[in-house]
Short mmCIF file of C-alpha atoms in Angstrom, two decimals:
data_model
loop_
_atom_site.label_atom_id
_atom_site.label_comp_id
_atom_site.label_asym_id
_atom_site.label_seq_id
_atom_site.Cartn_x
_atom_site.Cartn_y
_atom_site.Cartn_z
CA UNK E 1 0.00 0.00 0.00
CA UNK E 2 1.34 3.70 -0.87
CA UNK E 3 2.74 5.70 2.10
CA UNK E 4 0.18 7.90 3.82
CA UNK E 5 -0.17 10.98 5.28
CA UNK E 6 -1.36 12.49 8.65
CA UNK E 7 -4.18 15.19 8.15
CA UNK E 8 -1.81 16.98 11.20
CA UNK E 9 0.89 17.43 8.78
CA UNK E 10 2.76 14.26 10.03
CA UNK E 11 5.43 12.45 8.04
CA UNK E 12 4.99 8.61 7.86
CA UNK E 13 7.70 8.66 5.61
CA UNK E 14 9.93 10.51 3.82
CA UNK E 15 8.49 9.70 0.28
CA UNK E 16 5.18 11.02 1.04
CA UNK E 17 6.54 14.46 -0.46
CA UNK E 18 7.36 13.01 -3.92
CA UNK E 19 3.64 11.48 -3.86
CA UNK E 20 1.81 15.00 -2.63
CA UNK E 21 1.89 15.88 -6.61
CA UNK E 22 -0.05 12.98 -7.12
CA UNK E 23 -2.28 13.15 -4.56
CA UNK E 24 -2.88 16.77 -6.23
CA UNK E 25 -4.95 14.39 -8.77
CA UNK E 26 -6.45 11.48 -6.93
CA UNK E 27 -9.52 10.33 -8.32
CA UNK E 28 -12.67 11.01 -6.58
CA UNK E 29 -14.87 8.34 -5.58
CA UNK E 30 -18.73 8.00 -4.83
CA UNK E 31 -20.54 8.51 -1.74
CA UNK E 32 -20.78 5.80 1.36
CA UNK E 33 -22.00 5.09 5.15
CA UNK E 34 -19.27 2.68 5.38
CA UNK E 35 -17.94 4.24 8.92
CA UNK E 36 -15.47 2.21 8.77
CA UNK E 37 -13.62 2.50 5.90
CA UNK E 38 -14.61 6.13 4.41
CA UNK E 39 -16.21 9.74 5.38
CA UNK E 40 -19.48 10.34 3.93
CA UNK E 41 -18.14 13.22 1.79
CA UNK E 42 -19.38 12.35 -1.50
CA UNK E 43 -17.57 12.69 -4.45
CA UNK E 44 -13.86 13.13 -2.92
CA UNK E 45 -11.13 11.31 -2.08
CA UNK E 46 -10.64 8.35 -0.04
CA UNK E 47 -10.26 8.82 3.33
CA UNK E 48 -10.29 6.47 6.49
CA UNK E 49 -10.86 7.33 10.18
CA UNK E 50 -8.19 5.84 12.61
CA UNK E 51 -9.55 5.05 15.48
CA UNK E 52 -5.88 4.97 17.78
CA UNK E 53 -5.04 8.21 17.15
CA UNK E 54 -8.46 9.97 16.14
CA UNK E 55 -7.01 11.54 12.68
CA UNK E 56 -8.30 11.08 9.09
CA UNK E 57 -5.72 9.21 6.89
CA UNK E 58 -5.02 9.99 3.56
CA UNK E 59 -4.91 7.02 1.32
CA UNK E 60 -1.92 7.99 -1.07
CA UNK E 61 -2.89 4.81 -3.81
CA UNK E 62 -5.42 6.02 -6.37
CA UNK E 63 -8.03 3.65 -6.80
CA UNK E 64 -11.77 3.94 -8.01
CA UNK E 65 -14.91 1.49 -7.15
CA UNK E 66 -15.53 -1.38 -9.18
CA UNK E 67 -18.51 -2.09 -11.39
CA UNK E 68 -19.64 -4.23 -8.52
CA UNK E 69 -18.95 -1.67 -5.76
CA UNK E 70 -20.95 0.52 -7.50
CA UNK E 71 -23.76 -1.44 -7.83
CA UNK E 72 -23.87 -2.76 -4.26
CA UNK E 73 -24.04 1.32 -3.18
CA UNK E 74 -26.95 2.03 -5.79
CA UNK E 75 -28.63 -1.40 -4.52
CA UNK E 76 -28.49 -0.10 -0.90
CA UNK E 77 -29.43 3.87 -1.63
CA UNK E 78 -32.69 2.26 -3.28
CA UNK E 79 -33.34 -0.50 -0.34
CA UNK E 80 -36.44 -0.40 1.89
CA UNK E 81 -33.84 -0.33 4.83
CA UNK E 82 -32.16 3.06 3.69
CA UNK E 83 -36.30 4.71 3.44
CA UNK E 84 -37.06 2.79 6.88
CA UNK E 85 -34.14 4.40 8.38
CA UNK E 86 -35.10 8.16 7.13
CA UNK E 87 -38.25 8.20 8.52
CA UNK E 88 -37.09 6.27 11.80
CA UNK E 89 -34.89 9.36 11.98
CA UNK E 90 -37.85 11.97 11.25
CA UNK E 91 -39.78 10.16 13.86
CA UNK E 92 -36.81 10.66 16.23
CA UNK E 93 -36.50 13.83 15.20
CA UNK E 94 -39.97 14.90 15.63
CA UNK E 95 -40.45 13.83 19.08
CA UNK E 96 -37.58 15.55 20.58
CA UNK E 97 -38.06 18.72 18.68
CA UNK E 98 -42.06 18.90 19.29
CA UNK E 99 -42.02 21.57 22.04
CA UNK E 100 -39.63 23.53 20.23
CA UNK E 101 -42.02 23.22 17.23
CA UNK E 102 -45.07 23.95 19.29
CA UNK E 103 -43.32 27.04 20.62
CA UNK E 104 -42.16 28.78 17.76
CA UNK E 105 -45.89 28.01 16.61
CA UNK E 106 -47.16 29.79 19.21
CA UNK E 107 -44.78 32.42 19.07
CA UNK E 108 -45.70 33.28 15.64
CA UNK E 109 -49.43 32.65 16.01
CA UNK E 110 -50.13 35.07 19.08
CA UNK E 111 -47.32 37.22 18.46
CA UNK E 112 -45.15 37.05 21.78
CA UNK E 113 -41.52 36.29 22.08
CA UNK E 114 -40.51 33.10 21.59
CA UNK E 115 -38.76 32.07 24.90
CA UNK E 116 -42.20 32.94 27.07
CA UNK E 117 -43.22 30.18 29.50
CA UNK E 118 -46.61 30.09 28.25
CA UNK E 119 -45.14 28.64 24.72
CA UNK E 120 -43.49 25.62 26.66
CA UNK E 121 -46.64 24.49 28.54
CA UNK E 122 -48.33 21.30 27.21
CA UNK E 123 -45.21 20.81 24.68
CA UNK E 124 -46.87 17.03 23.34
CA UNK E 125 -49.74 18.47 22.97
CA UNK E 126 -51.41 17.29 19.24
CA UNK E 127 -48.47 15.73 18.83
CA UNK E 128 -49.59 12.06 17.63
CA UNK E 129 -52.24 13.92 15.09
CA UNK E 130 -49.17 15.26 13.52
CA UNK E 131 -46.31 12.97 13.84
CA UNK E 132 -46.81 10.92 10.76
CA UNK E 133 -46.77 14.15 8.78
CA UNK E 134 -43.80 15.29 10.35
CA UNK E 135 -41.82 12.66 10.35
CA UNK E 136 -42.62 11.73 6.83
CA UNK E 137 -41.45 15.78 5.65
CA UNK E 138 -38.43 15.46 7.47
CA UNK E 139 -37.31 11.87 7.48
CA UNK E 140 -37.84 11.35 3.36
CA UNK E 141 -34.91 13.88 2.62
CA UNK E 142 -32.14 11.42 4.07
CA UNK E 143 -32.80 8.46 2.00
CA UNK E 144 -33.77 10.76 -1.13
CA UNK E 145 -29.93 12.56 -1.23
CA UNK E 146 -28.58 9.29 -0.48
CA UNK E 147 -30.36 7.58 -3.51
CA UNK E 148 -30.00 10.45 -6.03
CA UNK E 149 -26.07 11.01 -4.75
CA UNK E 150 -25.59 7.01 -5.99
CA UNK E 151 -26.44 8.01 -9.35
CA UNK E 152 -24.33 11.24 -9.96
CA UNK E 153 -20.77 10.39 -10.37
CA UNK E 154 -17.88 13.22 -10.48
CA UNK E 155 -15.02 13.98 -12.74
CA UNK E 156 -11.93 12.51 -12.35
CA UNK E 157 -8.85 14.32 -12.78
CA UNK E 158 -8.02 13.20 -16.47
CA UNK E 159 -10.56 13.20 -19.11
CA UNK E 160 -8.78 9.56 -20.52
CA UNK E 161 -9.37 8.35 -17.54
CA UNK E 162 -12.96 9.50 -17.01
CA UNK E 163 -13.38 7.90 -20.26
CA UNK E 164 -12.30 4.73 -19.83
CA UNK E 165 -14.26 4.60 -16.15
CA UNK E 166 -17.03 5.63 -17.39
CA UNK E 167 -16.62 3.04 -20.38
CA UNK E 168 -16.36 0.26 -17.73
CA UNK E 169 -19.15 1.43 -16.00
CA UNK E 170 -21.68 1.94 -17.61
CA UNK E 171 -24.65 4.30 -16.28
CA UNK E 172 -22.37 6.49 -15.06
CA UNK E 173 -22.71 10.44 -14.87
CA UNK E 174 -19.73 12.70 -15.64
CA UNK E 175 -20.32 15.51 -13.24
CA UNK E 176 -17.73 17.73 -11.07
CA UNK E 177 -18.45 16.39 -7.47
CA UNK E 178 -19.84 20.26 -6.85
CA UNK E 179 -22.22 20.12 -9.20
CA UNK E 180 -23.07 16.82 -8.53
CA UNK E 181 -23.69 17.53 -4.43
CA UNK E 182 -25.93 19.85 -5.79
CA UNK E 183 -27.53 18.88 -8.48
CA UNK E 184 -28.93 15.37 -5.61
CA UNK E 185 -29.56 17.84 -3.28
CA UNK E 186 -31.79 19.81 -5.70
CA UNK E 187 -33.89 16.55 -7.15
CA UNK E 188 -33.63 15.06 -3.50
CA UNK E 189 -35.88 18.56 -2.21
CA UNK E 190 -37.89 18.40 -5.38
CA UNK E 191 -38.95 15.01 -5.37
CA UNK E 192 -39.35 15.70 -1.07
CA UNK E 193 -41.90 18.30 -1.97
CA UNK E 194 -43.61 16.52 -4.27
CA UNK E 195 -44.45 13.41 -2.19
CA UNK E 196 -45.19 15.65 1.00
CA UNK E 197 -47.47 18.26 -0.61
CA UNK E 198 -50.73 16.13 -0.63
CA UNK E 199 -50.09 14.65 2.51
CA UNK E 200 -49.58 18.42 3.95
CA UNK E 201 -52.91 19.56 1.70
CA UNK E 202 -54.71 16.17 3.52
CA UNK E 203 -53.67 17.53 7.18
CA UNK E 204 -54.61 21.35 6.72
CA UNK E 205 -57.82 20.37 4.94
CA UNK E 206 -58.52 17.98 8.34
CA UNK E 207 -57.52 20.83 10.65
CA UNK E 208 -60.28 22.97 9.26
CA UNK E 209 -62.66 20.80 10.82
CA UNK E 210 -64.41 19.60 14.27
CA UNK E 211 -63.65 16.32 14.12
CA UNK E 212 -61.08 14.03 12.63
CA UNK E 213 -62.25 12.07 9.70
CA UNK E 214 -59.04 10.27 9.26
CA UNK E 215 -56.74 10.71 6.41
CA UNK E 216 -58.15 8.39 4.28
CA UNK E 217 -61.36 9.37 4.57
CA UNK E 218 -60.58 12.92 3.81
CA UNK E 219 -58.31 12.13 1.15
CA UNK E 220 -61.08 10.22 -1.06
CA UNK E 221 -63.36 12.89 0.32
CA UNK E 222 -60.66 15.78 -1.63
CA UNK E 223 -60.92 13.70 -4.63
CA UNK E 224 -63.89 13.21 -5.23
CA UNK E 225 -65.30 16.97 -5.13
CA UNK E 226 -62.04 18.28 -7.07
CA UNK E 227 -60.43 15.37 -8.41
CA UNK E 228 -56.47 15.89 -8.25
CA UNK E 229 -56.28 19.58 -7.82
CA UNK E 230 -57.02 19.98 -4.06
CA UNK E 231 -53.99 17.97 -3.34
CA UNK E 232 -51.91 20.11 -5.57
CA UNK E 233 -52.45 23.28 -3.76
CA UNK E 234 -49.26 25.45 -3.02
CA UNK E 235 -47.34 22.59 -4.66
CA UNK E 236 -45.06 25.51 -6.94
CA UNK E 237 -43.90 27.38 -3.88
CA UNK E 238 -43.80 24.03 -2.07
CA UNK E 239 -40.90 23.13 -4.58
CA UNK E 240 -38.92 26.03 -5.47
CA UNK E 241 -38.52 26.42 -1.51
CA UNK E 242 -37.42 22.60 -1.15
CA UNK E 243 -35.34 22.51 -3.96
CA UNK E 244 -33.71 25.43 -3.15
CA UNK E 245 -32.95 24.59 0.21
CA UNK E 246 -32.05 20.99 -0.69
CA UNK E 247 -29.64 21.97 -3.26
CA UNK E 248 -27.54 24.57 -1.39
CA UNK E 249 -27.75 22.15 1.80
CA UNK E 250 -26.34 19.21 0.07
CA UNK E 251 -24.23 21.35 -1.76
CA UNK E 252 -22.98 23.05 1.27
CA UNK E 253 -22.38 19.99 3.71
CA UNK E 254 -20.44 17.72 1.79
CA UNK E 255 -18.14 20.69 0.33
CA UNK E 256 -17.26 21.75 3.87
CA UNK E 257 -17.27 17.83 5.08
CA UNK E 258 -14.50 18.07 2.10
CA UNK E 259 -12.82 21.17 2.62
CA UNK E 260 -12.00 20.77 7.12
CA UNK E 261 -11.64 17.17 6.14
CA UNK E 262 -13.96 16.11 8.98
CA UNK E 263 -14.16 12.87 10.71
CA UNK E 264 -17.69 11.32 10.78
CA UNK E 265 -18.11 12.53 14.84
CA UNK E 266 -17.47 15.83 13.66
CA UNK E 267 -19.54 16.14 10.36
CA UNK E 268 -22.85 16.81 12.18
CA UNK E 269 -21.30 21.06 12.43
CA UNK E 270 -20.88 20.90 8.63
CA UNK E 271 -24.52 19.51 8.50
CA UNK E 272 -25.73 22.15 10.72
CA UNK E 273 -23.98 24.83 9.45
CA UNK E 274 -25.59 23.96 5.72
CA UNK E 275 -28.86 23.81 6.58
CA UNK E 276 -28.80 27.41 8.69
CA UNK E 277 -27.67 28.47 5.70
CA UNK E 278 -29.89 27.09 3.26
CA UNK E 279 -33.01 27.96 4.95
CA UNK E 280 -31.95 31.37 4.90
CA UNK E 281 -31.33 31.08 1.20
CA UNK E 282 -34.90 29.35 0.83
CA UNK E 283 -36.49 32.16 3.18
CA UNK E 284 -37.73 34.55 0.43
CA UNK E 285 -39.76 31.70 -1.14
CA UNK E 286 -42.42 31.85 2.13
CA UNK E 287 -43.86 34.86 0.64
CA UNK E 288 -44.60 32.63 -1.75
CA UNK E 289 -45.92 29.98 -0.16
CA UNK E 290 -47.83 32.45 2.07
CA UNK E 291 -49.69 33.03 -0.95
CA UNK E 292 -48.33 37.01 -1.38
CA UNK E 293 -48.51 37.91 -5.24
CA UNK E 294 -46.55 40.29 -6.73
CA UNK E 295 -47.94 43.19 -5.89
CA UNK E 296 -47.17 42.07 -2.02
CA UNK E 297 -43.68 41.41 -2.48
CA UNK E 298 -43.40 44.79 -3.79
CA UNK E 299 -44.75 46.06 -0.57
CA UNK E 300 -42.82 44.32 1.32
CA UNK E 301 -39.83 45.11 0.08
CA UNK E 302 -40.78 49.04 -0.08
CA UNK E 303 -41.60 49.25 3.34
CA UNK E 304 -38.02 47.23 4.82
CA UNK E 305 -36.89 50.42 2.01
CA UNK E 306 -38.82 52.66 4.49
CA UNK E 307 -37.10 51.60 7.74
CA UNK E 308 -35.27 54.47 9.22
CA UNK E 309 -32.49 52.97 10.18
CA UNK E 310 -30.40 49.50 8.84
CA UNK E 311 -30.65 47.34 11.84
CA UNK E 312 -34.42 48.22 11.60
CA UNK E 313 -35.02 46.99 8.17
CA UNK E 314 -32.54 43.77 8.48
CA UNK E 315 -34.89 43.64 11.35
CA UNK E 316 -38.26 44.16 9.63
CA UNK E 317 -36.55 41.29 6.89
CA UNK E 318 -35.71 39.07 9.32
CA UNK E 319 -39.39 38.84 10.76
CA UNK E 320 -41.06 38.65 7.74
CA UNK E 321 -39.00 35.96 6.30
CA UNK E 322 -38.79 33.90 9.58
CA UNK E 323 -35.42 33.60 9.61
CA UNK E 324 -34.05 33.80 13.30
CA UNK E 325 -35.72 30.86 15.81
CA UNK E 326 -36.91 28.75 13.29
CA UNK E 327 -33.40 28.78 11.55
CA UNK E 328 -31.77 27.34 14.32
CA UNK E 329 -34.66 24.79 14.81
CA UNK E 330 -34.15 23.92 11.19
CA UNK E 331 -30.12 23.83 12.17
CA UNK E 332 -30.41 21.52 15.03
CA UNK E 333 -33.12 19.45 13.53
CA UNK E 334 -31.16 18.49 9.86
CA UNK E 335 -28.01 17.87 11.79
CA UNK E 336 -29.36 15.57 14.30
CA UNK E 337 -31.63 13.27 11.82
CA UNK E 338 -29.21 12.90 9.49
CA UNK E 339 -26.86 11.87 12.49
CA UNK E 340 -29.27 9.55 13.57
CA UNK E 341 -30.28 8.13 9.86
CA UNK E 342 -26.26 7.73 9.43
CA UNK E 343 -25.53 5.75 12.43
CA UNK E 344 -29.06 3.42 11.45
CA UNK E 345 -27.67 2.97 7.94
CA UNK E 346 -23.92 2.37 9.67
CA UNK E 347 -25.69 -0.37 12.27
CA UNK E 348 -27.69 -2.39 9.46
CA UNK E 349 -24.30 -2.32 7.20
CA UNK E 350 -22.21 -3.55 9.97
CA UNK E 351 -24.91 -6.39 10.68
CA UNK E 352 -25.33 -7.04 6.98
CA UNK E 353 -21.56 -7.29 6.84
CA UNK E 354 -21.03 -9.74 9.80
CA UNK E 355 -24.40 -12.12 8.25
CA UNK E 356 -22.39 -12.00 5.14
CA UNK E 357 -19.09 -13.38 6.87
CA UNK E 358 -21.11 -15.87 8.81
CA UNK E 359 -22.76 -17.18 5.12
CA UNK E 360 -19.56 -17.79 4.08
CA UNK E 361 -18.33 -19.42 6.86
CA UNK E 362 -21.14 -21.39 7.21
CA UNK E 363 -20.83 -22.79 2.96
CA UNK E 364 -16.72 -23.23 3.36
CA UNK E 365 -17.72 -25.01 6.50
CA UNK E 366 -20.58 -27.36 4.35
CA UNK E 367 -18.18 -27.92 1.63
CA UNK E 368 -15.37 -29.00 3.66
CA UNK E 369 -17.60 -31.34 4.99
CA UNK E 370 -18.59 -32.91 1.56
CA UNK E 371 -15.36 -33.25 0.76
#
């Protein structure tokens, strides 16, 4: 194996410096949840996490997944276990961040600051009417940039190469690992909105009345007075506000994962730093949403004009857009489900791994015997 080198600037040996050129070019390879044996920074190079001495090591040899490797990560992006694991993780997520929720609903609704005691008090309350929504908005996105990320492929440093790769390989994408981050993150929101929308329509069409129908019931009920349009209401805001915020998180998360070379404990600050700052990026599309037209936004933005002073209209922005509380909720909330959908996906791999080396112990232990 080629000589490595310590992410602390440690020597191993002294022909590391003839190979740093190289390593100026090492091929990229494609995104994992192997803990074990790489980050999840998709679309870079290899790296491995040491457990002695707590540092990332730099794999000096050059190597790229096989045709096989490649289709065992697609096969497990697409499984049942990677979906079962998002929304595990959205229900997780969900409970523990349910008073904060209720709170900043509050907050908003009755127009008082957000830390008041009278926000906090029954914090479960309604919770198990909206759980399955919740965890279904929140869990989906996980399992959604993990599947779309299998299919996007990025460059490799020389275009001969690439060629013959992606010649080997067949259904391969030729994408800088940039664009490709977000280009999944982008399809990931999209395709988030679009399966969450009608549930969303479903639960705000059952709030407006006495008693709960059930979903089912209300859903057929929707149908069959306006066919598919009821569940396609604010679907277009809906979208450009997911995708927007999808692309620019998984975008931003995996480039800083990349650039502060982060071990897998530390990742979750990259995660939580992206998502603050995609929702602020996505803010401006909950005008939208809110159903303002044009004529609104150009209110809106001529009265922040009409602040007198510059904290007062970054203030007047910042409470029409909603960024501030709810930012941090979104923060906290994206950094710990995808910590928690990571270390699912890590578990089941590990046990699919050791059932594996058990099979095969188990057949060279039947054939010996036959023999």
């Amino acid at each position: 194996m080629a000589p490595t080198e310590k992410a602390n600037g440690e020597d191993e040996s002294s022909s590391i410096d003839g190979d740093r050129n190289n390593q100026q070019h090492t091929r990229r390879i494609t995104h994992t949840f192997r803990r074990r044996k790489t980050t999840t920074i998709r679309g870079r190079r290899l790296t491995e996490y040491d457990d002695n001495d707590k540092n990332i090591t730099i794999v000096g040899e050059e190597r790229e997944p096989t045709h096989q490797e490649e289709q065992q990560h697609r096969r497990e992006a697409v499984s049942s276990m990677s979906f079962f694991c998002g929304i595990t993780a959205g229900v997780f997520q969900a409970g523990i961040f349910n008073p904060f929720d209720r709170a900043l609903y509050l907050s908003i609704t009755n127009q008082v600051p957000f830390l008041r005691h009278e926000n906090f008090r029954n914090p479960y309350t309604g919770f198990l009417q909206s759980v399955g929504h919740r965890a279904l908005s929140s869990g989906l996105y996980y399992p959604l940039e993990n599947f779309f990320c299998s299919f996007l492929v990025p460059s490799h440093s020389h275009l001969n190469e690439c060629e013959e790769i992606l010649g080997q390989n067949p259904g391969m994408i030729h994408l800088h690992p940039a664009l490709a981050n977000f280009l999944a993150g982008t399809f990931a929101g999209t395709t988030n909105a679009l399966m969450v929308n009608p549930v969303t329509a479903i639960k705000y069409k059952s709030w407006g009345r006495d008693f709960n129908r059930g979903m089912v019931t209300e859903a057929m009920e929707m149908f069959r007075k306006g066919g598919l349009r009821p569940f396609t209401n604010g679907l277009y805001p809906t979208v450009l506000r997911d995708l927007c915020f999808g692309g620019t998180y998984t975008f931003l998360r995996l480039e800083l994962q990349y650039l502060f070379q982060l071990r897998p404990d530390q990742q979750w600050a990259a995660n939580m730093t992206a998502a603050a700052l995609a929702t602020v990026v996505s803010a401006p599309f909950n005008l939208r949403k809110g159903r303002y037209n044009f004529c609104d936004i150009t209110r809106f933005m001529r009265d922040a004009r009409g602040q007198q002073t510059t904290w007062q209209r970054m203030r007047y922005i910042q409470n029409r857009l909603r960024v501030g509380w709810g930012t941090v909720r979104v923060a906290i909330g994206m950094a710990f489900g995808h910590l928690v959908y990571d270390s699912l996906m890590g578990m089941y791999e590990d046990y699919d791994d050791e059932r594996e080396i058990k099979l095969k112990q188990h057949n060279q232990h039947h054939q010996h015997q036959h023999q």
